[in-house]
Coordinates of C-alpha atoms and ligand atoms in Angstrom, one line a residue:
X1020 CA 72.8 8.8 7.2
X1021 CA 71.2 5.4 7.3
X1022 CA 70.4 5.9 10.9
X1023 CA 68.6 9.2 10.2
X1024 CA 66.6 7.6 7.4
X1025 CA 65.6 4.7 9.6
X1026 CA 64.6 7.1 12.5
X1027 CA 62.6 9.3 10.2
X1028 CA 60.8 6.3 8.8
X1029 CA 59.9 5.1 12.2
X1030 CA 58.8 8.7 13.2
X1031 CA 56.5 8.8 10.0
X1032 CA 55.1 5.5 10.8
X1033 CA 54.2 6.4 14.4
X1034 CA 52.7 9.6 13.2
X1035 CA 50.6 8.0 10.7
X1036 CA 49.4 5.6 13.3
X1037 CA 48.0 8.5 15.2
X1038 CA 46.7 10.5 12.3
X1039 CA 44.8 7.5 10.9
X1040 CA 43.9 6.2 14.3
X1041 CA 41.5 3.5 13.2
X1042 CA 38.6 3.3 15.6
X1043 CA 38.9 -0.4 16.6
X1044 CA 36.2 -2.2 18.4
X1045 CA 37.3 -3.8 21.7
X1046 CA 38.3 -7.4 21.2
X1047 CA 35.3 -9.5 22.3
X1048 CA 37.0 -11.7 24.8
X1049 CA 34.0 -13.6 25.9
X1050 CA 33.0 -15.8 22.9
X1051 CA 30.3 -17.7 24.8
X1052 CA 28.6 -14.3 25.2
X1053 CA 27.7 -14.7 21.6
X1054 CA 26.2 -18.2 22.0
X1055 CA 22.8 -17.1 23.1
X1056 CA 20.3 -19.2 21.3
X1057 CA 18.3 -19.7 24.6
X1058 CA 18.8 -16.2 25.9
X1059 CA 15.8 -14.5 27.4
X1060 CA 15.9 -11.6 25.0
X1061 CA 15.2 -14.0 22.2
X1062 CA 12.1 -15.5 23.9
X1063 CA 9.0 -13.9 22.4
X1064 CA 7.0 -15.3 25.4
X1065 CA 8.7 -12.8 27.8
X1066 CA 7.6 -9.2 28.2
X1067 CA 9.3 -6.5 26.2
X1068 CA 10.9 -5.0 29.4
X1069 CA 12.3 -8.4 30.5
X1070 CA 13.8 -8.9 27.0
X1071 CA 15.2 -5.4 27.0
X1072 CA 16.9 -5.7 30.4
X1073 CA 18.3 -9.1 29.5
X1074 CA 19.8 -7.8 26.2
X1075 CA 21.1 -4.6 27.7
X1076 CA 22.9 -6.5 30.4
X1077 CA 24.7 -8.5 27.7
X1078 CA 25.9 -5.6 25.7
X1079 CA 29.4 -4.0 25.7
X1080 CA 29.6 -0.2 25.6
X1081 CA 30.7 -0.5 22.0
X1082 CA 27.5 -2.4 21.0
X1083 CA 25.4 0.1 23.0
X1084 CA 26.8 3.1 21.2
X1085 CA 26.2 1.3 17.8
X1086 CA 22.5 1.2 18.5
X1087 CA 22.5 5.1 18.8
X1088 CA 23.6 5.9 15.3
X1089 CA 21.4 6.1 12.2
X1090 CA 23.4 6.1 8.9
X1091 CA 22.3 6.9 5.4
X1092 CA 22.9 3.5 3.6
X1093 CA 25.0 5.0 0.8
X1094 CA 27.5 6.1 3.5
X1095 CA 28.4 2.6 4.5
X1096 CA 31.9 2.3 3.1
X1097 CA 32.0 -1.5 3.3
X1098 CA 29.2 -3.9 4.3
X1099 CA 31.3 -5.5 7.1
X1100 CA 31.2 -2.1 8.8
X1101 CA 27.7 -2.9 9.9
X1102 CA 29.0 -5.8 11.9
X1103 CA 32.3 -4.0 12.9
X1104 CA 30.5 -0.9 14.3
X1105 CA 27.4 -2.8 15.4
X1106 CA 25.4 -0.2 13.5
X1107 CA 21.8 -0.3 14.7
X1108 CA 19.9 1.7 12.0
X1109 CA 20.1 2.7 8.4
X1110 CA 18.0 4.9 6.3
X1111 CA 17.3 5.7 2.6
X1112 CA 18.3 9.4 2.6
X1113 CA 16.0 11.2 0.1
X1114 CA 14.5 7.7 -0.5
X1115 CA 17.6 6.5 -2.2
X1116 CA 17.1 3.0 -3.5
X1117 CA 19.3 0.1 -4.4
X1118 CA 22.3 0.8 -6.7
X1119 CA 21.1 -1.8 -9.3
X1120 CA 17.5 -0.5 -9.9
X1121 CA 14.3 0.4 -8.2
X1122 CA 12.5 -2.8 -8.6
X1123 CA 10.7 -4.0 -5.5
X1124 CA 12.9 -7.3 -5.5
X1125 CA 16.0 -5.3 -5.5
X1126 CA 14.8 -3.2 -2.5
X1127 CA 14.0 -6.5 -0.7
X1128 CA 17.4 -8.0 -1.5
X1129 CA 19.2 -4.7 -0.4
X1130 CA 17.5 -4.7 2.9
X1131 CA 18.0 -8.5 3.4
X1132 CA 21.7 -8.0 2.7
X1133 CA 21.9 -5.2 5.4
X1134 CA 20.1 -7.4 7.9
X1135 CA 22.3 -10.3 7.2
X1136 CA 25.4 -8.3 8.2
X1137 CA 23.7 -7.3 11.5
X1138 CA 23.1 -11.0 12.1
X1139 CA 26.9 -11.6 12.0
X1140 CA 27.3 -9.5 15.2
X1141 CA 27.6 -11.2 18.6
X1142 CA 24.1 -10.4 19.8
X1143 CA 22.4 -10.4 16.4
X1144 CA 20.3 -7.2 17.1
X1145 CA 18.3 -6.6 13.9
X1146 CA 18.6 -3.3 12.1
X1147 CA 15.9 -0.7 12.0
X1148 CA 15.7 0.6 8.4
X1149 CA 13.8 3.9 7.8
X1150 CA 12.5 5.7 4.8
X1151 CA 10.3 8.7 3.9
X1152 CA 7.3 6.8 2.4
X1153 CA 5.3 10.0 2.9
X1154 CA 2.8 9.3 0.2
X1155 CA 3.2 5.7 -0.4
X1156 CA 6.5 3.8 -0.8
X1157 CA 7.0 6.1 -3.7
X1158 CA 10.7 5.5 -4.3
X1159 CA 9.9 1.9 -5.3
X1160 CA 9.1 1.2 -8.9
X1161 CA 5.4 0.2 -9.3
X1162 CA 4.4 1.4 -5.8
X1163 CA 1.1 3.0 -5.3
X1164 CA 1.7 6.8 -5.2
X1165 CA -1.0 8.4 -3.0
X1166 CA -1.8 12.1 -2.7
X1167 CA 0.6 14.0 -0.4
X1168 CA -0.7 14.8 3.1
X1169 CA -2.0 18.2 2.0
X1170 CA -4.5 16.4 -0.4
X1171 CA -5.3 13.8 2.4
X1172 CA -6.0 16.7 4.7
X1173 CA -8.4 18.1 2.1
X1174 CA -10.5 14.9 2.3
X1175 CA -10.7 15.4 6.1
X1176 CA -11.5 11.8 6.3
X1177 CA -9.6 10.0 9.0
X1178 CA -10.7 6.5 8.1
X1179 CA -9.4 7.1 4.5
X1180 CA -6.2 8.5 5.9
X1181 CA -5.8 5.4 8.0
X1182 CA -6.4 3.1 5.0
X1183 CA -3.8 5.1 3.0
X1184 CA -1.3 4.6 5.7
X1185 CA -2.1 0.9 6.0
X1186 CA -1.7 0.4 2.3
X1187 CA 1.6 2.3 2.5
X1188 CA 2.8 0.1 5.4
X1189 CA 1.9 -3.1 3.4
X1190 CA 4.1 -2.0 0.5
X1191 CA 6.9 -1.0 2.8
X1192 CA 6.8 -4.2 4.8
X1193 CA 6.8 -6.2 1.6
X1194 CA 10.3 -4.8 1.0
X1195 CA 11.4 -5.5 4.5
X1196 CA 11.3 -1.8 5.6
X1197 CA 9.5 -1.3 8.9
X1198 CA 10.1 2.4 9.8
X1199 CA 8.3 5.2 8.1
X1200 CA 9.5 8.8 8.8
X1201 CA 5.9 9.8 8.8
X1202 CA 3.4 11.3 9.5
X1203 CA 4.5 14.9 9.4
X1204 CA 2.6 16.7 12.3
X1205 CA 3.8 20.2 11.5
X1206 CA 1.1 22.8 11.8
X1207 CA 1.9 25.2 9.0
X1208 CA 1.5 28.9 9.5
X1209 CA 3.5 30.1 6.5
X1210 CA 2.8 28.2 3.2
X1211 CA 6.0 29.7 1.7
X1212 CA 7.7 26.8 3.5
X1213 CA 8.8 24.1 1.1
X1214 CA 7.6 21.4 3.5
X1215 CA 3.9 22.7 3.5
X1216 CA 2.9 20.0 1.0
X1217 CA 4.1 17.3 3.5
X1218 CA 1.6 18.3 6.1
X1219 CA -2.0 18.1 7.1
X1220 CA -2.2 21.9 6.9
X1221 CA -2.6 24.7 9.3
X1222 CA -5.3 23.7 11.6
X1223 CA -4.0 22.0 14.9
X1224 CA -7.1 19.9 15.4
X1225 CA -7.2 18.5 11.9
X1226 CA -3.4 17.8 11.9
X1227 CA -3.9 16.0 15.2
X1228 CA -6.9 13.9 14.2
X1229 CA -5.6 12.9 10.8
X1230 CA -2.1 12.4 12.2
X1231 CA -3.4 9.9 14.7
X1232 CA -5.3 8.1 12.0
X1233 CA -2.1 7.8 9.9
X1234 CA -0.2 6.3 12.9
X1235 CA -2.9 3.7 13.5
X1236 CA -2.8 2.9 9.7
X1237 CA 0.9 2.2 9.8
X1238 CA 1.1 0.4 13.2
X1239 CA -2.0 -1.5 13.8
X1240 CA -1.7 -4.2 11.2
X1241 CA -3.5 -7.4 12.3
X1242 CA -0.5 -9.4 11.1
X1243 CA 3.1 -8.9 12.3
X1244 CA 4.1 -9.1 8.7
X1245 CA 2.8 -5.6 7.8
X1246 CA 3.5 -3.8 11.1
X1247 CA 5.4 -0.6 10.4
X1248 CA 6.7 2.0 13.0
X1249 CA 5.2 5.4 12.6
X1250 CA 7.5 8.4 13.4
X1251 CA 5.7 11.6 13.9
X1252 CA 7.8 14.6 13.0
X1253 CA 9.3 17.3 13.2
X1254 CA 9.2 18.0 16.9
X1255 CA 8.4 20.9 17.3
X1256 CA 7.1 24.1 15.9
X1257 CA 8.6 23.9 12.4
X1258 CA 5.4 25.3 10.8
X1259 CA 6.0 28.6 12.8
X1260 CA 9.6 29.1 11.5
X1261 CA 9.9 32.7 10.3
X1262 CA 10.7 33.5 6.7
X1263 CA 14.2 34.7 6.3
X1264 CA 15.7 33.1 9.5
X1265 CA 17.1 29.9 8.0
X1266 CA 20.7 29.0 9.2
X1267 CA 21.1 27.6 5.6
X1268 CA 22.0 30.2 3.0
X1269 CA 20.2 28.2 0.3
X1270 CA 16.9 28.3 2.2
X1271 CA 14.5 30.9 3.6
X1272 CA 12.4 29.0 6.2
X1273 CA 13.7 25.5 6.5
X1274 CA 16.2 25.3 9.4
X1275 CA 14.7 28.6 10.5
X1276 CA 13.8 30.2 13.9
X1277 CA 10.6 30.1 15.8
X1278 CA 9.7 33.0 18.1
X1279 CA 6.6 31.7 20.1
X1280 CA 5.8 31.9 23.8
X1281 CA 5.7 28.5 25.6
X1282 CA 1.9 28.8 25.7
X1283 CA 1.7 29.4 21.9
X1284 CA 4.0 26.5 21.2
X1285 CA 1.9 24.2 23.3
X1286 CA -1.5 25.4 22.0
X1287 CA -0.4 25.3 18.3
X1288 CA 2.2 22.6 18.0
X1289 CA 2.3 20.3 21.0
X1290 CA -1.2 19.0 20.8
X1291 CA -0.6 16.8 17.7
X1292 CA 2.5 15.2 19.4
X1293 CA 0.8 14.7 22.6
X1294 CA -2.1 12.9 20.9
X1295 CA 0.3 10.9 18.8
X1296 CA 2.1 9.6 21.9
X1297 CA -1.2 8.8 23.6
X1298 CA -2.3 6.9 20.5
X1299 CA 1.0 4.8 20.3
X1300 CA 3.7 6.7 18.6
X1301 CA 7.0 5.2 19.6
X1302 CA 9.6 7.3 17.7
X1303 CA 9.6 11.1 17.5
X1304 CA 11.9 12.9 15.0
X1305 CA 13.3 16.3 16.1
X1306 CA 13.0 19.3 13.9
X1307 CA 16.2 21.2 12.8
X1308 CA 14.3 24.4 13.6
X1309 CA 15.5 26.6 16.5
X1310 CA 13.1 28.0 19.1
X1311 CA 14.0 31.4 20.4
X1312 CA 17.5 30.8 19.1
X1313 CA 18.1 27.3 20.6
X1314 CA 18.2 24.4 18.1
X1315 CA 15.5 21.9 19.1
X1316 CA 18.0 19.0 19.1
X1317 CA 19.9 20.8 21.9
X1318 CA 16.9 21.8 24.0
X1319 CA 16.5 19.6 27.2
X1320 CA 13.3 21.4 28.1
X1321 CA 11.6 20.3 25.0
X1322 CA 13.2 16.8 24.7
X1323 CA 13.4 15.6 28.2
X1324 CA 11.2 17.9 30.5
X1325 CA 8.2 18.1 28.1
X1326 CA 8.4 15.1 25.8
X1327 CA 9.8 12.4 28.1
X1328 CA 8.7 14.0 31.4
X1329 CA 5.4 15.7 31.0
X1330 CA 4.1 13.5 28.1
X1331 CA 5.7 10.4 29.5
X1332 CA 7.2 9.4 26.2
X1333 CA 9.0 6.0 26.6
X1334 CA 10.0 5.4 23.0
X1335 CA 13.1 7.0 21.3
X1336 CA 13.9 10.4 20.1
X1337 CA 15.8 10.5 16.7
X1338 CA 17.5 13.7 15.4
X1339 CA 16.9 14.9 11.8
X1340 CA 19.6 14.7 9.1
X1341 CA 22.6 16.8 10.0
X1342 CA 20.8 18.7 12.8
X1343 CA 22.9 17.5 15.7
X1344 CA 26.2 18.6 14.3
X1345 CA 24.9 22.1 13.7
X1346 CA 24.6 22.6 17.5
X1347 CA 28.3 23.2 18.5
X1348 CA 31.7 24.0 17.0
X1349 CA 32.9 20.4 17.4
X1350 CA 31.0 17.1 16.6
X1351 CA 32.2 15.9 20.2
X1352 CA 30.5 18.9 21.8
X1353 CA 27.4 18.6 19.6
X1354 CA 27.0 14.9 20.5
X1355 CA 27.4 15.5 24.2
X1356 CA 25.0 18.5 24.2
X1357 CA 22.2 16.8 22.2
X1358 CA 22.4 13.4 23.8
X1359 CA 22.3 14.9 27.2
X1360 CA 19.4 17.1 26.1
X1361 CA 17.5 13.9 25.2
X1362 CA 18.4 12.7 21.6
X1363 CA 18.6 8.9 21.8
X1364 CA 19.5 8.1 18.2
X1365 CA 21.6 10.4 16.0
X1366 CA 20.9 10.7 12.2
X1367 CA 24.5 11.7 11.6
X1368 CA 23.6 10.8 8.7
X1369 CA 27.1 10.1 7.0
X1370 CA 29.7 9.5 9.5
X1371 CA 29.8 6.5 11.9
X1372 CA 33.5 6.0 12.8
X1373 CA 33.8 9.5 14.1
X1374 CA 30.5 9.0 15.9
X1375 CA 31.7 5.9 17.6
X1376 CA 35.0 7.4 18.7
X1377 CA 33.5 10.6 19.9
X1378 CA 30.8 8.6 21.9
X1379 CA 33.4 6.3 23.4
X1380 CA 35.5 9.4 24.4
X1381 CA 32.4 11.2 25.9
X1382 CA 31.4 8.1 28.0
X1383 CA 35.0 7.6 29.1
X1384 CA 35.3 11.4 30.1
X1385 CA 31.9 11.1 31.9
X1386 CA 30.5 13.9 29.6
X1387 CA 27.8 11.3 28.7
X1388 CA 27.0 9.2 31.7
X1389 CA 26.5 5.4 31.5
X1390 CA 22.9 6.0 32.9
X1391 CA 22.2 8.3 29.8
X1392 CA 23.8 5.8 27.5
X1393 CA 21.7 2.9 28.9
X1394 CA 18.6 5.0 28.9
X1395 CA 18.9 5.8 25.2
X1396 CA 19.7 2.3 24.3
X1397 CA 16.9 0.9 26.4
X1398 CA 14.5 3.0 24.5
X1399 CA 15.8 2.0 21.2
X1400 CA 15.7 -1.7 22.1
X1401 CA 12.2 -1.3 23.5
X1402 CA 10.9 0.0 20.2
X1403 CA 12.8 -2.7 18.3
X1404 CA 11.1 -5.5 20.4
X1405 CA 7.7 -3.8 20.2
X1406 CA 8.0 -3.6 16.4
X1407 CA 8.6 -7.3 16.3
X1408 CA 12.1 -7.0 14.8
X1409 CA 13.4 -10.0 16.6
X1410 CA 10.3 -12.1 15.9
X1411 CA 8.5 -11.1 12.8
X1412 CA 8.6 -13.4 9.7
X1413 CA 11.0 -12.5 7.0
X1414 CA 9.7 -10.5 4.1
X1415 CA 9.7 -12.8 1.0
X1416 CA 9.6 -12.2 -2.7
X1417 CA 6.2 -13.7 -2.9
X1418 CA 5.0 -10.9 -0.7
X1419 CA 5.9 -8.3 -3.2
X1420 CA 2.7 -8.7 -5.1
X1421 CA 1.0 -6.3 -2.7
X1422 CA 3.1 -3.4 -4.2
X1423 CA 0.9 -1.4 -6.6
X1424 CA -2.0 -3.7 -6.0
X1425 CA -5.5 -3.0 -7.5
X1426 CA -6.9 -2.6 -4.0
X1427 CA -4.3 0.1 -3.2
X1428 CA -4.9 2.0 -6.4
X1429 CA -8.6 2.0 -5.5
X1430 CA -7.8 3.6 -2.1
X1431 CA -5.6 6.1 -3.9
X1432 CA -8.4 6.9 -6.4
X1433 CA -10.9 7.5 -3.5
X1434 CA -8.3 9.8 -1.9
X1435 CA -7.9 11.8 -5.1
X1436 CA -11.6 12.2 -5.6
X1437 CA -12.3 13.3 -2.0
X1438 CA -9.3 15.7 -1.9
X1439 CA -10.6 17.9 -4.8
X1440 CA -11.6 21.3 -3.5
X1441 CA -13.9 23.6 -5.5
X1442 CA -12.5 27.1 -5.2
X1443 CA -14.8 28.9 -7.6
X1444 CA -17.7 27.8 -9.9
X1445 CA -19.7 30.4 -11.9
X1446 CA -22.1 30.1 -14.9
X1447 CA -22.8 26.6 -13.6
X1448 CA -19.6 25.6 -15.2
X1449 CA -19.0 22.5 -13.1
X1450 CA -19.7 19.7 -13.2
X1451 CA -19.0 19.4 -16.8
X1452 CA -21.2 17.2 -19.0
X1453 CA -19.5 14.0 -20.1
X1454 CA -21.2 14.5 -23.5
X1455 CA -19.5 17.9 -24.0
X1456 CA -19.0 18.4 -27.8
X1457 CA -15.6 20.0 -27.8
X1458 CA -12.9 20.3 -25.1
X1459 CA -9.5 21.9 -25.3
X1460 CA -7.0 20.9 -22.6
X1461 CA -3.7 22.6 -21.8
X1462 CA -1.2 23.4 -19.0
X1463 CA 2.1 22.0 -18.0
X1464 CA 0.5 19.8 -15.4
X1465 CA -2.2 18.3 -17.5
X1466 CA -0.1 15.3 -18.8
X1467 CA 2.7 15.0 -16.2
X1468 CA 2.7 12.3 -13.5
X1469 CA 5.8 13.9 -12.0
X1470 CA 4.0 17.1 -11.3
X1471 CA 1.0 15.2 -10.0
X1472 CA 3.2 13.4 -7.5
X1473 CA 5.5 16.1 -6.4
X1474 CA 8.6 15.6 -4.2
X1475 CA 9.6 12.4 -2.4
X1476 CA 8.7 10.4 -5.5
X1477 CA 11.3 8.3 -7.5
X1478 CA 13.9 10.8 -6.1
X1479 CA 14.1 13.2 -3.2
X1480 CA 13.1 16.2 -5.2
X1481 CA 10.7 14.4 -7.4
X1482 CA 11.0 14.5 -11.2
X1483 CA 9.1 16.8 -13.6
X1484 CA 7.7 14.7 -16.3
X1485 CA 8.4 11.4 -14.3
X1486 CA 7.3 8.5 -16.6
X1487 CA 8.3 5.7 -14.1
X1488 CA 5.1 6.1 -12.0
X1489 CA 2.3 3.6 -12.6
X1490 CA -0.7 5.8 -12.9
X1491 CA -2.9 8.1 -15.0
X1492 CA -2.4 11.7 -15.9
X1493 CA -5.3 14.2 -15.4
X1494 CA -5.5 14.5 -19.3
X1495 CA -5.7 10.7 -19.6
X1496 CA -8.4 10.7 -17.0
X1497 CA -10.4 13.4 -18.9
X1498 CA -10.1 11.4 -22.2
X1499 CA -11.3 8.2 -20.4
X1500 CA -14.3 10.1 -18.9
X1501 CA -15.8 12.0 -21.7
X1502 CA -18.2 10.4 -24.3
X1503 CA -17.0 8.7 -27.4
X1504 CA -18.3 11.6 -29.5
X1505 CA -16.5 14.4 -27.5
X1506 CA -13.6 16.0 -29.3
X1507 CA -10.6 16.5 -27.0
X1508 CA -7.8 18.6 -28.2
X1509 CA -4.6 18.9 -26.1
X1510 CA -1.7 21.3 -26.3
X1511 CA 0.5 21.9 -23.3
X1512 CA 1.0 25.6 -24.2
X1513 CA -2.5 26.4 -25.3
X1514 CA -1.4 26.7 -29.0
X1515 CA -4.7 25.6 -30.6
X1516 CA -5.5 26.0 -34.3
X1517 CA -7.7 29.0 -34.7
X1518 CA -11.1 27.8 -35.9
X1519 CA -14.4 29.7 -36.3
X1520 CA -16.1 27.7 -33.5
X1521 CA -15.1 28.1 -29.8
X1522 CA -14.6 25.0 -27.7
X1523 CA -17.3 24.4 -25.3
X1524 CA -15.0 24.1 -22.4
X1525 CA -11.3 24.9 -21.9
X1526 CA -9.5 23.0 -19.1
X1527 CA -6.0 24.4 -18.1
X1528 CA -4.1 22.2 -15.6
X1529 CA -1.3 24.3 -14.0
X1530 CA 0.6 24.4 -10.8
X1531 CA 4.1 23.8 -9.2
X1532 CA 7.0 21.8 -10.3
X1533 CA 8.2 19.1 -7.9
X1534 CA 10.4 20.2 -5.0
X1535 CA 11.1 19.1 -1.4
X1536 CA 12.1 20.8 1.9
X1537 CA 14.0 23.9 1.7
X1538 CA 14.3 23.9 -2.0
X1539 CA 10.6 24.7 -2.0
X1540 CA 10.9 27.7 0.2
X1541 CA 9.3 30.4 -2.0
X1542 CA 8.6 34.1 -1.3
X1543 CA 5.5 34.0 -3.4
X1544 CA 4.1 30.7 -4.5
X1545 CA 2.3 31.5 -7.7
X1546 CA 1.8 30.4 -11.4
X1547 CA 4.6 30.5 -13.9
X1548 CA 4.5 32.8 -17.0
X1549 CA 4.1 29.6 -19.1
X1550 CA 1.1 28.6 -17.1
X1551 CA -0.5 32.0 -17.3
X1552 CA 0.2 32.1 -21.1
X1553 CA -1.5 28.8 -21.5
X1554 CA -4.5 30.0 -19.6
X1555 CA -4.8 33.1 -21.7
X1556 CA -4.5 31.3 -24.9
X1557 CA -7.0 28.6 -23.8
X1558 CA -9.5 31.2 -22.6
X1559 CA -9.4 32.8 -26.0
X1560 CA -10.7 29.7 -27.8
X1561 CA -13.2 28.5 -25.2
X1562 CA -16.7 29.5 -24.1
X1563 CA -16.0 28.6 -20.5
X1564 CA -12.7 28.2 -18.7
X1565 CA -11.8 25.8 -15.9
X1566 CA -8.4 26.1 -14.1
X1567 CA -7.1 23.1 -12.2
X1568 CA -4.2 23.8 -9.8
X1569 CA -1.8 20.9 -9.1
X1570 CA 0.2 22.3 -6.2
X1571 CA 1.4 21.4 -2.7
X1572 CA 0.0 24.6 -1.3
X1573 CA -2.2 27.6 -2.1
X1574 CA -0.8 29.7 -5.0
X1575 CA -1.3 33.5 -5.4
X1576 CA -3.9 33.7 -8.2
X1577 CA -5.7 36.8 -7.0
X1578 CA -4.7 38.9 -9.9
X1579 CA -6.2 36.6 -12.5
X1580 CA -8.9 34.4 -11.0
X1581 CA -11.6 37.0 -11.8
X1582 CA -11.5 35.9 -15.4
X1583 CA -11.7 32.2 -14.8
X1584 CA -15.2 30.6 -14.6
X1585 CA -14.2 27.8 -12.4
X1586 CA -11.1 26.8 -10.2
X1587 CA -10.2 23.5 -8.6
X1588 CA -7.5 22.8 -6.1
X1589 CA -6.2 19.3 -6.9
X1590 CA -3.2 19.4 -4.5
X1591 CA -0.5 16.8 -5.4
X1592 CA -2.8 13.9 -6.3
X1593 CA -0.2 11.3 -7.2
X1594 CA -0.9 8.5 -9.5
X1595 CA -4.6 8.6 -10.0
X1596 CA -5.3 11.6 -12.2
X1597 CA -8.6 10.0 -13.2
X1598 CA -9.9 10.9 -9.8
X1599 CA -9.6 14.6 -10.7
X1600 CA -11.6 14.0 -13.9
X1601 CA -14.3 12.0 -12.0
X1602 CA -15.1 15.1 -9.9
X1603 CA -14.7 17.6 -12.8
X1604 CA -17.5 15.7 -14.7
X1605 CA -19.6 15.1 -11.7
X1606 CA -19.1 11.3 -11.4
X1607 CA -18.2 12.1 -7.8
X1608 CA -19.1 15.3 -5.8
X1609 CA -16.7 17.9 -4.6
X1610 CA -16.3 17.2 -0.9
X1611 CA -12.7 18.5 -0.3
X1612 CA -12.1 21.3 2.1
X1613 CA -9.1 23.6 2.5
X1614 CA -6.2 22.5 4.7
X1615 CA -4.9 26.1 4.5
X1616 CA -6.8 29.3 4.0
X1617 CA -6.7 30.4 0.3
X1618 CA -7.9 33.8 -0.9
X1619 CA -8.5 33.6 -4.6
Ligands
GLC1208 C1 15.1 15.3 5.9 C2 13.7 15.7 6.5 C3 13.0 14.7 7.2 C4 13.3 13.3 6.6 C5 14.7 13.0 7.0 C6 15.2 11.7 6.4 O1 16.0 16.2 6.0 O2 13.8 16.9 7.3 O3 11.6 15.1 7.1 O4 12.5 12.3 7.3 O5 15.6 14.0 6.4 O6 15.1 11.6 5.0

C-alpha cells in the first residue's frame, strides 16, 4: 500500500512538472559577457549600425526573443519578470496609469521602476515604453488635452499640428515615455467607424501632409531630452473596412474587412505611410483589419514586399493589441505566420511566458529562422539606438513642470479656435455680439469637459462629465467672453423659466458621449433625444438659435437643421472650451474646413 502511495506521489509530481513546465531562461554561463562597460554598443560615438551589430552579436537567443515582445504593463505578474524574460517593451494599454494615482510624478516613478528592472539584465538594454498620447498626454493628471486629430485636421494647419505634437512629446518625455502610438494615418471612408475621431479625416492628401507634420513634431526635438518616437498607424486600409464585417461580435467596423483592389489600396491608403517613412517614421503599427479576407498581420505582401521591400522601411513593424493571435488556431502558428510575414514586435499584449516558449520552440523547429529572428531584433535595436534610449539623459522630477504649461495651453487654444467649422449661418447670426443683452445656454456638452475631450482621456473610453481635466468648458468660455451686463442663463435640458421677453440668442451645445475604437461603431451617428429636446426648448425661448456640435465625426442632423439659424462643428476640442467662445463671438474668425464631407 505504502509503495503504491509513494509511486503515485512521484507520478503526480512528475506530471505537475510537465503541466506547469516553467519557461526557464537558459543559465547565463558567461558572466563576463555581462561586464561590458566599454563595449562598443555603449559608445555613442559609434554609428547606430556598429552599435546594433556589436550588441546583436552579444545576445543569446533568449535575449533576442525578449526584445520582440510588447506587454501591457498591468500584465507583468512580478517586476522581476522584466529581467527574467528580458522583456524589451511595455505599454499602457488604454492609457492605463500607475496604480497609486495619475499624478505626473507617479508616472515618472512607474517608468523609472520598469527601466531599473531592465538595467538588471546582462546587457542592460533599455525598455521602450509606449502609450496612446493621441491628443496630448491625456491620461496624465494636469496634462494639456489638445483637440483630437479630427479637429486638428479641420485647422488644416501643418505647422500648428507640428507644434501640438511637439508639446505632446515634451509632456510625454517629461514622464520618461518616449514612444507615442500616433499619428493615426487612417483615411476614413465610413464615419460610422469608432476610430474616425482619431484620424485626420477622409482626404488622403490632407492625412498625409498633417501626418508628416505630426511625426516631425514628435521626433525633431532639438534636445535629446524631448525626442519621442512616432508610430504611424494602422497599416493599412482600416478607413475602408466595411460596415458589418467585424470579426468581433461587439463591433461593426473595427477589426473588419476591406475589399479594395491593390491599386485602390495604394492610391487611398499607402500614400500617407510612404510619405511618413520618407519623413522619418521608424515604427509602423499594423491594423487588425483584414484585406480581402487576409488579416494584415499575416500578410507578407503588405508587411515585407511593400513596406520593407518597395518602401525600404528599415525600422520595426509592431502588431496591434491581440491582432496576431487572431490569425491561426494556435498561438504557436499565429506567431510563426505573422513573424514570417514581417511582424517584428508582437503586442501580445498580455502573455509573455507563453510567447517566449512558443518563440523558443519555433526557432528550435526552424519554423522561424535565425535570420528572421536577427532581422526583427536588429530593427528593434536600431530604433532604440536612434531614439537615444541608451544615451539620453534621465527624465527628472524637475522636468515635470512642462506638463500642462501655459505655453502648451496657448497652443491648444489656438488649435481649438482654428478648428471651428461654420456649417450654417443665416440672419447674420454669427458672430454674436459680446454685448448681447440676454443669452440662454443649454445642451449636454455645454458644461462637460469629458465630452469636449472624448475618448483616450483619463481612461481609454474617456469619461462623460470628467472633472479631472485642467481646462475650460464651452459654457465657461461663453461667460468669460460676454460683457459684464450680459445675462447668461444655463440649463442643460433647456428648461428655462417662461418669461415675456425672448432671449436674444439661444446657444445649444450638443454632440457625442466619449467612446473609443469599436465601441464607437455606430450605424447612424446622430443627436440623442435629450439633445434634440434641449434644442427645441431653447429655440422656443430665443430670437435666434445657434447649435454647437461637439463630436468626433459628422452627425446626421439633416432632419432638423432647417430650423437652426447657425450651426458650428466644434469636433472634440479638448481642454480649451474658451476657444469655441472666441470664434462664436468673433474674437477670432471661422477658418476651419471639413475633414469629412458633412451634408447638413
Ligand atoms: C488599440 C488600438 C491602437 C492602440 C493600441 C495600444 O487596440 O487599435 O490604436 O495604439 O491598441 O493601445
